[in-house]
Amino acid sequence: MNVSGLKGTVAQLIAHLGIKPEPAATKLAEYLLTNRLPITKETFRSALQWLKAADAAVVGLPVIKTMFIQQLPFVKGVFDALFTQSKGEPFHKLLSGFRQQLQDGGAVTGTASKLKEVLDSLHVAKQNQLQQIGLQKLVTTWLNSDSTPEMKSGAFSLLQKTGFVPKGMTESVFLESLVDGAEVRSGIPENSAIDKLHQGLQLLSEAKGGAFAHVEEIEMAINRILNSHDHEKAKLPIDIHSMQRKNISAEKLTPLAFHLLQNAFAEAIATKAVGGKIEVNDLIGYLNMDTEQVAESKGKEAELLFKSLNEPPEAQYARINEKLVLSHVLAADFQSIDFTNGPSVAHQLKEMTKVLGLQLEHALINLPGDDMADFPNDLETLKPLLLKLLNEQIPAAIKEMAEQILNRITAQQILSQENGPIQNLLLTLPLNLGSTQTDLTLQWSGRKTKEGKIDPDYCRVLFYLELGRLEETVIDMQVQNRIIKVTVINGRGASP
């Protein structure tokens, strides 16, 4: 069909459908006719309305084509999901931006808090995460009763290296300085982990001045505080009140100070785990009241963790016990996928699909009868939490970004479907490669076996990655009768 003939046909079609002859309608009609896509009055009106609202025909028209070709439900929800997917904004940036908005934008609901935890588990905003909790992890590793002596010494050494503890100050001197400074503190929140720590350190300060007779007496008083009994009643039990008091050496008091710190941090972490008030940062502030120094230490700790990710093990940036601690923190809280280990990669990908909530509908459909025992876990994932958040009173900017992320997840589900004997799968995940953040998009297409399972002998897998130096890179893996052909494609050309 020539151009003039096409324009005439378009005009006739629009008139026949009773549509106002406007540029958007003309463009849609031309696209549908050129691509030989089915046209009805209802689908045309719907498509035109969606394209106008999206205000991006270049992206929107191919989405309409995809919906027809893949025989997807011709509804706005499907269009919105695929349109958001097609815009191509990096998924990890969407998630990182959303995490920051939840923190700064005033969404303080329980759902928002759970969403932040889920996003953290996906390792989004990694640099920000390292800044936020890297120092916490050093302090808790130093105080953790399960840490080995080597780990404890490494953690304390790193606290010195970041400036959180003054350079050259030994552990015992640092603990003694906390005891000596306890009396001048004020404004401590009552009945908190930090309050118990403060009361205990005050007792130790009084003990240095001769308020107690024996270390055992102090231990009894501290135990009463830790068990939430009143401090004043705890200080001098009646049965030993008349005993002769004496000054008790700092050498005997510092282990008690360490015990108090261990209890305080254990309680704060437990409180955080059950969704209560987060006190860990408050406790860090108690250990070092210089807020500028604490902020600087957080930055230095993040740098050390990044260096640990990127430098070879033999590099001389830290002592052996310090490297142990850095590796432990990264393994526990910022675990990266080991791409040299196939089963490990498979496990990590499966876990991430669960965290995204891609299996929510599957879990709902396959829920056995009234058995809801495991279902709450499926509701604590990204997609159901986003659905819940959108029903709450939240700022418009947060709502808009939540809808974008929800559409991206839904698009993955829509495009992962069966088409006759062929199984398609699309999966986009945020990925951390060292200190670099990117997306991993995995596109799988393959036939199914007679049992309905994916046939690993005949399939095609495409990996899309945006890399720092190689930029956009595609790995095309084709499997035919178990013979694998791998092609790496990027702007610099392709190589088999």
GROMACS .gro file of C-alpha atoms in nm:
model
  496
    1MET     CA    1   0.000   0.000   0.000
    2ASN     CA    2   0.149   0.335  -0.104
    3VAL     CA    3   0.161   0.637   0.127
    4SER     CA    4  -0.133   0.821  -0.029
    5GLY     CA    5  -0.337   0.500  -0.035
    6LEU     CA    6  -0.253   0.435   0.332
    7LYS     CA    7  -0.357   0.786   0.433
    8GLY     CA    8  -0.688   0.745   0.252
    9THR     CA    9  -0.750   0.410   0.420
   10VAL     CA   10  -0.661   0.557   0.760
   11ALA     CA   11  -0.907   0.842   0.711
   12GLN     CA   12  -1.181   0.598   0.608
   13LEU     CA   13  -1.107   0.370   0.906
   14ILE     CA   14  -1.123   0.655   1.157
   15ALA     CA   15  -1.449   0.782   1.007
   16HIS     CA   16  -1.595   0.429   1.006
   17LEU     CA   17  -1.508   0.384   1.375
   18GLY     CA   18  -1.661   0.720   1.462
   19ILE     CA   19  -1.333   0.849   1.605
   20LYS     CA   20  -1.240   1.217   1.602
   21PRO     CA   21  -0.973   1.266   1.328
   22GLU     CA   22  -0.679   1.381   1.541
   23PRO     CA   23  -0.302   1.317   1.503
   24ALA     CA   24  -0.292   1.050   1.780
   25ALA     CA   25  -0.575   0.852   1.617
   26THR     CA   26  -0.415   0.881   1.272
   27LYS     CA   27  -0.082   0.754   1.406
   28LEU     CA   28  -0.248   0.458   1.580
   29ALA     CA   29  -0.451   0.364   1.273
   30GLU     CA   30  -0.141   0.382   1.048
   31TYR     CA   31   0.051   0.159   1.289
   32LEU     CA   32  -0.224  -0.103   1.317
   33LEU     CA   33  -0.275  -0.118   0.940
   34THR     CA   34   0.099  -0.128   0.859
   35ASN     CA   35   0.155  -0.413   1.106
   36ARG     CA   36  -0.167  -0.594   0.999
   37LEU     CA   37  -0.304  -0.602   1.351
   38PRO     CA   38  -0.674  -0.671   1.422
   39ILE     CA   39  -0.895  -0.365   1.471
   40THR     CA   40  -1.226  -0.327   1.647
   41LYS     CA   41  -1.396  -0.015   1.770
   42GLU     CA   42  -1.344  -0.117   2.135
   43THR     CA   43  -0.973  -0.205   2.105
   44PHE     CA   44  -0.901   0.108   1.900
   45ARG     CA   45  -1.071   0.339   2.151
   46SER     CA   46  -0.893   0.168   2.444
   47ALA     CA   47  -0.552   0.180   2.275
   48LEU     CA   48  -0.599   0.547   2.182
   49GLN     CA   49  -0.695   0.637   2.539
   50TRP     CA   50  -0.393   0.455   2.686
   51LEU     CA   51  -0.150   0.612   2.439
   52LYS     CA   52  -0.280   0.962   2.512
   53ALA     CA   53  -0.245   0.909   2.887
   54ALA     CA   54   0.107   0.766   2.845
   55ASP     CA   55   0.206   1.053   2.612
   56ALA     CA   56   0.476   0.843   2.445
   57ALA     CA   57   0.356   0.683   2.121
   58VAL     CA   58   0.708   0.570   2.023
   59VAL     CA   59   0.715   0.336   2.325
   60GLY     CA   60   0.342   0.273   2.348
   61LEU     CA   61   0.269   0.154   1.993
   62PRO     CA   62   0.506  -0.148   2.008
   63VAL     CA   63   0.342  -0.238   2.342
   64ILE     CA   64   0.002  -0.251   2.167
   65LYS     CA   65   0.159  -0.478   1.905
   66THR     CA   66   0.303  -0.708   2.173
   67MET     CA   67  -0.039  -0.738   2.338
   68PHE     CA   68  -0.196  -0.850   2.008
   69ILE     CA   69   0.083  -1.086   1.900
   70GLN     CA   70   0.111  -1.258   2.238
   71GLN     CA   71  -0.269  -1.263   2.273
   72LEU     CA   72  -0.254  -1.088   2.609
   73PRO     CA   73  -0.569  -0.953   2.776
   74PHE     CA   74  -0.641  -0.617   2.612
   75VAL     CA   75  -0.681  -0.424   2.937
   76LYS     CA   76  -0.519  -0.112   3.081
   77GLY     CA   77  -0.335  -0.299   3.358
   78VAL     CA   78  -0.146  -0.510   3.103
   79PHE     CA   79  -0.066  -0.204   2.888
   80ASP     CA   80   0.060  -0.005   3.190
   81ALA     CA   81   0.283  -0.292   3.302
   82LEU     CA   82   0.437  -0.347   2.958
   83PHE     CA   83   0.468   0.028   2.894
   84THR     CA   84   0.666   0.080   3.217
   85GLN     CA   85   0.885  -0.217   3.124
   86SER     CA   86   0.946  -0.076   2.774
   87LYS     CA   87   1.054   0.267   2.899
   88GLY     CA   88   1.370   0.092   3.004
   89GLU     CA   89   1.466   0.279   3.322
   90PRO     CA   90   1.715   0.056   3.509
   91PHE     CA   91   1.528  -0.156   3.762
   92HIS     CA   92   1.799  -0.117   4.027
   93LYS     CA   93   1.771   0.263   4.001
   94LEU     CA   94   1.395   0.247   4.047
   95LEU     CA   95   1.436   0.029   4.356
   96SER     CA   96   1.717   0.243   4.500
   97GLY     CA   97   1.523   0.564   4.442
   98PHE     CA   98   1.214   0.412   4.600
   99ARG     CA   99   1.416   0.298   4.903
  100GLN     CA  100   1.547   0.653   4.946
  101GLN     CA  101   1.199   0.803   4.907
  102LEU     CA  102   1.059   0.572   5.172
  103GLN     CA  103   1.333   0.687   5.405
  104ASP     CA  104   1.307   1.060   5.330
  105GLY     CA  105   0.956   1.110   5.198
  106GLY     CA  106   0.740   1.066   5.505
  107ALA     CA  107   0.590   0.718   5.451
  108VAL     CA  108   0.608   0.589   5.807
  109THR     CA  109   0.357   0.304   5.796
  110GLY     CA  110   0.440  -0.050   5.904
  111THR     CA  111   0.417  -0.153   5.538
  112ALA     CA  112   0.678   0.110   5.443
  113SER     CA  113   0.916  -0.025   5.710
  114LYS     CA  114   0.875  -0.381   5.580
  115LEU     CA  115   0.933  -0.259   5.225
  116LYS     CA  116   1.263  -0.099   5.329
  117GLU     CA  117   1.376  -0.431   5.478
  118VAL     CA  118   1.278  -0.619   5.160
  119LEU     CA  119   1.462  -0.366   4.942
  120ASP     CA  120   1.769  -0.396   5.166
  121SER     CA  121   1.758  -0.774   5.124
  122LEU     CA  122   1.772  -0.718   4.746
  123HIS     CA  123   2.093  -0.519   4.809
  124VAL     CA  124   1.964  -0.203   4.645
  125ALA     CA  125   2.141   0.126   4.714
  126LYS     CA  126   2.443  -0.069   4.821
  127GLN     CA  127   2.671   0.228   4.883
  128ASN     CA  128   2.402   0.391   5.095
  129GLN     CA  129   2.352   0.060   5.277
  130LEU     CA  130   2.721   0.029   5.355
  131GLN     CA  131   2.717   0.384   5.488
  132GLN     CA  132   2.410   0.317   5.702
  133ILE     CA  133   2.492  -0.012   5.865
  134GLY     CA  134   2.861  -0.086   5.802
  135LEU     CA  135   2.968   0.082   6.127
  136GLN     CA  136   2.685  -0.089   6.316
  137LYS     CA  137   2.815  -0.424   6.193
  138LEU     CA  138   3.166  -0.346   6.317
  139VAL     CA  139   3.040  -0.255   6.664
  140THR     CA  140   2.810  -0.557   6.686
  141THR     CA  141   3.086  -0.791   6.566
  142TRP     CA  142   3.312  -0.653   6.840
  143LEU     CA  143   3.040  -0.705   7.102
  144ASN     CA  144   2.888  -1.030   6.974
  145SER     CA  145   2.936  -1.310   7.227
  146ASP     CA  146   2.963  -1.557   6.937
  147SER     CA  147   3.256  -1.372   6.776
  148THR     CA  148   3.597  -1.536   6.808
  149PRO     CA  149   3.874  -1.343   6.989
  150GLU     CA  150   4.035  -1.285   6.649
  151MET     CA  151   3.711  -1.136   6.511
  152LYS     CA  152   3.665  -0.916   6.818
  153SER     CA  153   4.019  -0.780   6.798
  154GLY     CA  154   3.981  -0.724   6.422
  155ALA     CA  155   3.654  -0.536   6.469
  156PHE     CA  156   3.799  -0.314   6.743
  157SER     CA  157   4.107  -0.248   6.530
  158LEU     CA  158   3.881  -0.138   6.242
  159LEU     CA  159   3.689   0.090   6.479
  160GLN     CA  160   4.023   0.257   6.551
  161LYS     CA  161   4.107   0.271   6.181
  162THR     CA  162   3.779   0.451   6.103
  163GLY     CA  163   3.839   0.701   6.385
  164PHE     CA  164   3.534   0.587   6.584
  165VAL     CA  165   3.769   0.486   6.866
  166PRO     CA  166   4.065   0.723   6.913
  167LYS     CA  167   4.378   0.582   6.752
  168GLY     CA  168   4.603   0.403   6.999
  169MET     CA  169   4.332   0.375   7.267
  170THR     CA  170   4.316   0.018   7.395
  171GLU     CA  171   3.989  -0.163   7.453
  172SER     CA  172   4.020  -0.145   7.833
  173VAL     CA  173   4.098   0.229   7.825
  174PHE     CA  174   3.801   0.290   7.592
  175LEU     CA  175   3.569   0.100   7.828
  176GLU     CA  176   3.707   0.291   8.125
  177SER     CA  177   3.642   0.622   7.947
  178LEU     CA  178   3.277   0.517   7.904
  179VAL     CA  179   3.255   0.446   8.278
  180ASP     CA  180   3.416   0.780   8.368
  181GLY     CA  181   3.186   0.973   8.135
  182ALA     CA  182   2.861   0.808   8.248
  183GLU     CA  183   2.788   1.052   8.532
  184VAL     CA  184   2.778   1.359   8.306
  185ARG     CA  185   2.532   1.211   8.052
  186SER     CA  186   2.171   1.329   8.042
  187GLY     CA  187   1.859   1.299   7.826
  188ILE     CA  188   1.868   0.920   7.809
  189PRO     CA  189   1.532   0.766   7.700
  190GLU     CA  190   1.380   0.571   7.991
  191ASN     CA  191   1.332   0.192   7.986
  192SER     CA  192   1.543   0.146   7.674
  193ALA     CA  193   1.850  -0.064   7.606
  194ILE     CA  194   2.057   0.254   7.622
  195ASP     CA  195   1.901   0.344   7.960
  196LYS     CA  196   2.007   0.011   8.111
  197LEU     CA  197   2.358   0.056   7.971
  198HIS     CA  198   2.373   0.408   8.116
  199GLN     CA  199   2.253   0.298   8.461
  200GLY     CA  200   2.503   0.012   8.463
  201LEU     CA  201   2.794   0.236   8.368
  202GLN     CA  202   2.688   0.483   8.639
  203LEU     CA  203   2.707   0.200   8.893
  204LEU     CA  204   3.058   0.115   8.776
  205SER     CA  205   3.154   0.481   8.807
  206GLU     CA  206   3.024   0.484   9.165
  207ALA     CA  207   3.214   0.159   9.233
  208LYS     CA  208   3.542   0.329   9.138
  209GLY     CA  209   3.463   0.587   9.406
  210GLY     CA  210   3.404   0.326   9.677
  211ALA     CA  211   3.025   0.278   9.673
  212PHE     CA  212   3.048  -0.102   9.689
  213ALA     CA  213   3.228  -0.364   9.892
  214HIS     CA  214   3.283  -0.642   9.640
  215VAL     CA  215   3.266  -0.704   9.265
  216GLU     CA  216   2.994  -0.961   9.339
  217GLU     CA  217   2.779  -0.685   9.485
  218ILE     CA  218   2.814  -0.481   9.164
  219GLU     CA  219   2.727  -0.786   8.954
  220MET     CA  220   2.408  -0.836   9.156
  221ALA     CA  221   2.311  -0.472   9.110
  222ILE     CA  222   2.383  -0.485   8.733
  223ASN     CA  223   2.174  -0.799   8.695
  224ARG     CA  224   1.883  -0.625   8.865
  225ILE     CA  225   1.912  -0.337   8.615
  226LEU     CA  226   1.933  -0.572   8.318
  227ASN     CA  227   1.621  -0.749   8.445
  228SER     CA  228   1.443  -0.410   8.452
  229HIS     CA  229   1.436  -0.362   8.831
  230ASP     CA  230   1.462  -0.011   8.969
  231HIS     CA  231   1.814   0.131   8.971
  232GLU     CA  232   1.797   0.302   9.311
  233LYS     CA  233   1.674  -0.013   9.484
  234ALA     CA  234   1.935  -0.215   9.304
  235LYS     CA  235   2.231  -0.006   9.409
  236LEU     CA  236   2.276  -0.120   9.771
  237PRO     CA  237   2.103  -0.448   9.863
  238ILE     CA  238   2.011  -0.448  10.236
  239ASP     CA  239   2.191  -0.770  10.322
  240ILE     CA  240   2.534  -0.622  10.235
  241HIS     CA  241   2.462  -0.257  10.309
  242SER     CA  242   2.667  -0.261  10.628
  243MET     CA  243   2.971  -0.428  10.472
  244GLN     CA  244   3.288  -0.223  10.449
  245ARG     CA  245   3.315  -0.045  10.114
  246LYS     CA  246   3.633   0.004   9.913
  247ASN     CA  247   3.755   0.140   9.581
  248ILE     CA  248   3.741  -0.128   9.309
  249SER     CA  249   4.005  -0.122   9.037
  250ALA     CA  250   3.924  -0.040   8.676
  251GLU     CA  251   4.081  -0.373   8.577
  252LYS     CA  252   3.793  -0.553   8.750
  253LEU     CA  253   3.528  -0.311   8.623
  254THR     CA  254   3.602  -0.306   8.248
  255PRO     CA  255   3.483  -0.668   8.192
  256LEU     CA  256   3.152  -0.563   8.354
  257ALA     CA  257   3.135  -0.259   8.124
  258PHE     CA  258   3.189  -0.488   7.823
  259HIS     CA  259   2.912  -0.717   7.953
  260LEU     CA  260   2.676  -0.417   7.975
  261LEU     CA  261   2.757  -0.317   7.617
  262GLN     CA  262   2.700  -0.672   7.493
  263ASN     CA  263   2.357  -0.682   7.658
  264ALA     CA  264   2.259  -0.339   7.529
  265PHE     CA  265   2.342  -0.417   7.167
  266ALA     CA  266   2.184  -0.764   7.182
  267GLU     CA  267   1.862  -0.608   7.312
  268ALA     CA  268   1.866  -0.328   7.053
  269ILE     CA  269   1.917  -0.573   6.766
  270ALA     CA  270   1.639  -0.800   6.897
  271THR     CA  271   1.407  -0.499   6.925
  272LYS     CA  272   1.487  -0.401   6.568
  273ALA     CA  273   1.422  -0.755   6.444
  274VAL     CA  274   1.064  -0.757   6.575
  275GLY     CA  275   0.985  -0.418   6.426
  276GLY     CA  276   1.024  -0.210   6.741
  277LYS     CA  277   1.216   0.112   6.786
  278ILE     CA  278   1.558   0.093   6.626
  279GLU     CA  279   1.810   0.179   6.899
  280VAL     CA  280   2.137   0.060   6.748
  281ASN     CA  281   2.228   0.402   6.609
  282ASP     CA  282   2.138   0.563   6.943
  283LEU     CA  283   2.378   0.324   7.116
  284ILE     CA  284   2.651   0.408   6.865
  285GLY     CA  285   2.589   0.773   6.949
  286TYR     CA  286   2.630   0.687   7.318
  287LEU     CA  287   2.970   0.530   7.251
  288ASN     CA  288   3.083   0.835   7.054
  289MET     CA  289   2.890   1.160   7.103
  290ASP     CA  290   3.081   1.342   6.825
  291THR     CA  291   2.821   1.320   6.545
  292GLU     CA  292   3.063   1.453   6.282
  293GLN     CA  293   3.318   1.190   6.375
  294VAL     CA  294   3.053   0.915   6.363
  295ALA     CA  295   2.948   1.029   6.013
  296GLU     CA  296   3.313   1.030   5.902
  297SER     CA  297   3.366   0.683   6.051
  298LYS     CA  298   3.064   0.550   5.860
  299GLY     CA  299   3.217   0.680   5.537
  300LYS     CA  300   3.558   0.526   5.613
  301GLU     CA  301   3.398   0.193   5.701
  302ALA     CA  302   3.207   0.192   5.370
  303GLU     CA  303   3.537   0.261   5.187
  304LEU     CA  304   3.703  -0.032   5.365
  305LEU     CA  305   3.416  -0.264   5.272
  306PHE     CA  306   3.431  -0.154   4.906
  307LYS     CA  307   3.806  -0.206   4.907
  308SER     CA  308   3.752  -0.552   5.052
  309LEU     CA  309   3.516  -0.628   4.762
  310ASN     CA  310   3.752  -0.506   4.493
  311GLU     CA  311   4.107  -0.568   4.615
  312PRO     CA  312   4.271  -0.913   4.585
  313PRO     CA  313   4.312  -1.096   4.921
  314GLU     CA  314   4.689  -1.038   4.927
  315ALA     CA  315   4.652  -0.657   4.900
  316GLN     CA  316   4.793  -0.478   5.203
  317TYR     CA  317   4.499  -0.253   5.300
  318ALA     CA  318   4.417  -0.430   5.629
  319ARG     CA  319   4.553  -0.683   5.875
  320ILE     CA  320   4.443  -1.047   5.856
  321ASN     CA  321   4.201  -1.024   6.149
  322GLU     CA  322   4.051  -0.704   6.002
  323LYS     CA  323   4.003  -0.873   5.664
  324LEU     CA  324   3.821  -1.157   5.840
  325VAL     CA  325   3.574  -0.909   5.986
  326LEU     CA  326   3.521  -0.725   5.657
  327SER     CA  327   3.463  -1.054   5.475
  328HIS     CA  328   3.220  -1.164   5.747
  329VAL     CA  329   3.017  -0.842   5.722
  330LEU     CA  330   3.002  -0.862   5.343
  331ALA     CA  331   2.909  -1.231   5.343
  332ALA     CA  332   2.637  -1.183   5.605
  333ASP     CA  333   2.479  -0.861   5.480
  334PHE     CA  334   2.595  -0.785   5.127
  335GLN     CA  335   2.630  -1.130   4.977
  336SER     CA  336   2.708  -1.124   4.605
  337ILE     CA  337   2.623  -1.404   4.365
  338ASP     CA  338   2.916  -1.637   4.295
  339PHE     CA  339   2.891  -1.670   3.916
  340THR     CA  340   3.152  -1.946   3.912
  341ASN     CA  341   2.913  -2.177   4.095
  342GLY     CA  342   2.608  -2.289   3.893
  343PRO     CA  343   2.397  -2.429   4.181
  344SER     CA  344   2.473  -2.115   4.386
  345VAL     CA  345   2.357  -1.889   4.100
  346ALA     CA  346   2.039  -2.094   4.055
  347HIS     CA  347   1.964  -2.075   4.426
  348GLN     CA  348   2.023  -1.700   4.442
  349LEU     CA  349   1.803  -1.633   4.138
  350LYS     CA  350   1.521  -1.841   4.287
  351GLU     CA  351   1.549  -1.658   4.618
  352MET     CA  352   1.539  -1.319   4.445
  353THR     CA  353   1.227  -1.413   4.245
  354LYS     CA  354   1.062  -1.497   4.578
  355VAL     CA  355   1.167  -1.165   4.732
  356LEU     CA  356   1.027  -0.975   4.433
  357GLY     CA  357   0.692  -1.149   4.486
  358LEU     CA  358   0.686  -1.305   4.139
  359GLN     CA  359   0.538  -1.620   4.289
  360LEU     CA  360   0.251  -1.451   4.473
  361GLU     CA  361  -0.026  -1.557   4.233
  362HIS     CA  362   0.119  -1.909   4.211
  363ALA     CA  363   0.115  -1.933   4.592
  364LEU     CA  364  -0.247  -1.811   4.602
  365ILE     CA  365  -0.366  -2.059   4.340
  366ASN     CA  366  -0.183  -2.353   4.496
  367LEU     CA  367  -0.280  -2.277   4.856
  368PRO     CA  368  -0.389  -2.619   4.992
  369GLY     CA  369  -0.736  -2.576   5.140
  370ASP     CA  370  -0.733  -2.369   5.456
  371ASP     CA  371  -0.363  -2.418   5.518
  372MET     CA  372  -0.229  -2.063   5.566
  373ALA     CA  373   0.082  -2.160   5.764
  374ASP     CA  374   0.339  -2.062   5.498
  375PHE     CA  375   0.131  -1.802   5.316
  376PRO     CA  376   0.223  -1.504   5.541
  377ASN     CA  377   0.582  -1.540   5.412
  378ASP     CA  378   0.455  -1.484   5.056
  379LEU     CA  379   0.284  -1.163   5.172
  380GLU     CA  380   0.612  -1.024   5.311
  381THR     CA  381   0.761  -0.990   4.962
  382LEU     CA  382   0.790  -0.687   4.733
  383LYS     CA  383   0.479  -0.717   4.513
  384PRO     CA  384   0.216  -0.779   4.786
  385LEU     CA  385   0.373  -0.512   5.008
  386LEU     CA  386   0.353  -0.261   4.719
  387LEU     CA  387  -0.015  -0.351   4.667
  388LYS     CA  388  -0.078  -0.297   5.037
  389LEU     CA  389   0.114   0.034   5.045
  390LEU     CA  390  -0.093   0.172   4.755
  391ASN     CA  391  -0.406   0.131   4.970
  392GLU     CA  392  -0.256   0.344   5.249
  393GLN     CA  393  -0.226   0.719   5.292
  394ILE     CA  394   0.112   0.795   5.134
  395PRO     CA  395   0.267   1.096   4.954
  396ALA     CA  396   0.194   1.120   4.579
  397ALA     CA  397   0.562   1.084   4.478
  398ILE     CA  398   0.595   0.757   4.671
  399LYS     CA  399   0.268   0.629   4.525
  400GLU     CA  400   0.384   0.704   4.170
  401MET     CA  401   0.714   0.521   4.216
  402ALA     CA  402   0.544   0.226   4.389
  403GLU     CA  403   0.311   0.194   4.087
  404GLN     CA  404   0.610   0.198   3.848
  405ILE     CA  405   0.786  -0.082   4.037
  406LEU     CA  406   0.462  -0.281   4.063
  407ASN     CA  407   0.418  -0.249   3.685
  408ARG     CA  408   0.775  -0.368   3.625
  409ILE     CA  409   0.717  -0.679   3.835
  410THR     CA  410   0.379  -0.748   3.672
  411ALA     CA  411   0.534  -0.709   3.325
  412GLN     CA  412   0.785  -0.982   3.406
  413GLN     CA  413   0.499  -1.210   3.504
  414ILE     CA  414   0.296  -1.125   3.192
  415LEU     CA  415   0.589  -1.188   2.957
  416SER     CA  416   0.677  -1.516   3.131
  417GLN     CA  417   0.411  -1.736   2.978
  418GLU     CA  418   0.346  -2.052   2.783
  419ASN     CA  419   0.285  -2.019   2.409
  420GLY     CA  420   0.181  -2.364   2.290
  421PRO     CA  421   0.475  -2.601   2.344
  422ILE     CA  422   0.712  -2.307   2.403
  423GLN     CA  423   0.783  -2.170   2.750
  424ASN     CA  424   0.898  -1.806   2.777
  425LEU     CA  425   1.057  -1.650   3.081
  426LEU     CA  426   1.166  -1.291   3.148
  427LEU     CA  427   1.341  -1.198   3.469
  428THR     CA  428   1.505  -0.866   3.560
  429LEU     CA  429   1.695  -0.845   3.887
  430PRO     CA  430   1.905  -0.575   4.056
  431LEU     CA  431   2.263  -0.695   4.067
  432ASN     CA  432   2.575  -0.586   4.255
  433LEU     CA  433   2.908  -0.653   4.087
  434GLY     CA  434   3.161  -0.537   4.344
  435SER     CA  435   3.084  -0.170   4.400
  436THR     CA  436   2.891  -0.144   4.071
  437GLN     CA  437   2.515  -0.171   4.052
  438THR     CA  438   2.341  -0.292   3.738
  439ASP     CA  439   2.047  -0.501   3.619
  440LEU     CA  440   2.063  -0.863   3.512
  441THR     CA  441   1.789  -0.944   3.261
  442LEU     CA  442   1.745  -1.311   3.183
  443GLN     CA  443   1.527  -1.410   2.886
  444TRP     CA  444   1.461  -1.780   2.839
  445SER     CA  445   1.277  -1.946   2.554
  446GLY     CA  446   1.252  -2.323   2.519
  447ARG     CA  447   1.024  -2.610   2.447
  448LYS     CA  448   0.863  -2.825   2.713
  449THR     CA  449   0.897  -3.198   2.768
  450LYS     CA  450   0.599  -3.436   2.762
  451GLU     CA  451   0.582  -3.397   3.140
  452GLY     CA  452   0.538  -3.021   3.100
  453LYS     CA  453   0.884  -2.933   3.231
  454ILE     CA  454   1.143  -2.713   3.062
  455ASP     CA  455   1.362  -2.913   2.824
  456PRO     CA  456   1.726  -2.822   2.899
  457ASP     CA  457   1.844  -2.992   2.576
  458TYR     CA  458   1.672  -2.739   2.348
  459CYS     CA  459   1.650  -2.378   2.460
  460ARG     CA  460   1.780  -2.027   2.414
  461VAL     CA  461   1.891  -1.805   2.701
  462LEU     CA  462   1.972  -1.435   2.667
  463PHE     CA  463   2.149  -1.240   2.942
  464TYR     CA  464   2.144  -0.859   2.928
  465LEU     CA  465   2.394  -0.664   3.138
  466GLU     CA  466   2.500  -0.299   3.154
  467LEU     CA  467   2.869  -0.308   3.250
  468GLY     CA  468   3.101  -0.024   3.352
  469ARG     CA  469   3.360  -0.063   3.075
  470LEU     CA  470   3.194  -0.293   2.821
  471GLU     CA  471   2.864  -0.100   2.853
  472GLU     CA  472   2.554  -0.280   2.718
  473THR     CA  473   2.640  -0.647   2.681
  474VAL     CA  474   2.428  -0.941   2.566
  475ILE     CA  475   2.523  -1.305   2.615
  476ASP     CA  476   2.330  -1.530   2.376
  477MET     CA  477   2.337  -1.899   2.471
  478GLN     CA  478   2.171  -2.146   2.235
  479VAL     CA  479   2.133  -2.514   2.324
  480GLN     CA  480   2.049  -2.762   2.048
  481ASN     CA  481   2.058  -3.131   2.138
  482ARG     CA  482   2.283  -3.045   2.434
  483ILE     CA  483   2.534  -2.864   2.209
  484ILE     CA  484   2.592  -2.518   2.354
  485LYS     CA  485   2.683  -2.214   2.148
  486VAL     CA  486   2.760  -1.892   2.338
  487THR     CA  487   2.790  -1.551   2.170
  488VAL     CA  488   2.887  -1.231   2.353
  489ILE     CA  489   2.752  -0.916   2.190
  490ASN     CA  490   2.814  -0.552   2.273
  491GLY     CA  491   2.883  -0.221   2.100
  492ARG     CA  492   3.233  -0.340   2.018
  493GLY     CA  493   3.101  -0.634   1.813
  494ALA     CA  494   3.019  -0.998   1.872
  495SER     CA  495   3.248  -1.284   1.966
  496PRO     CA  496   3.158  -1.657   1.984
   0.00000   0.00000   0.00000
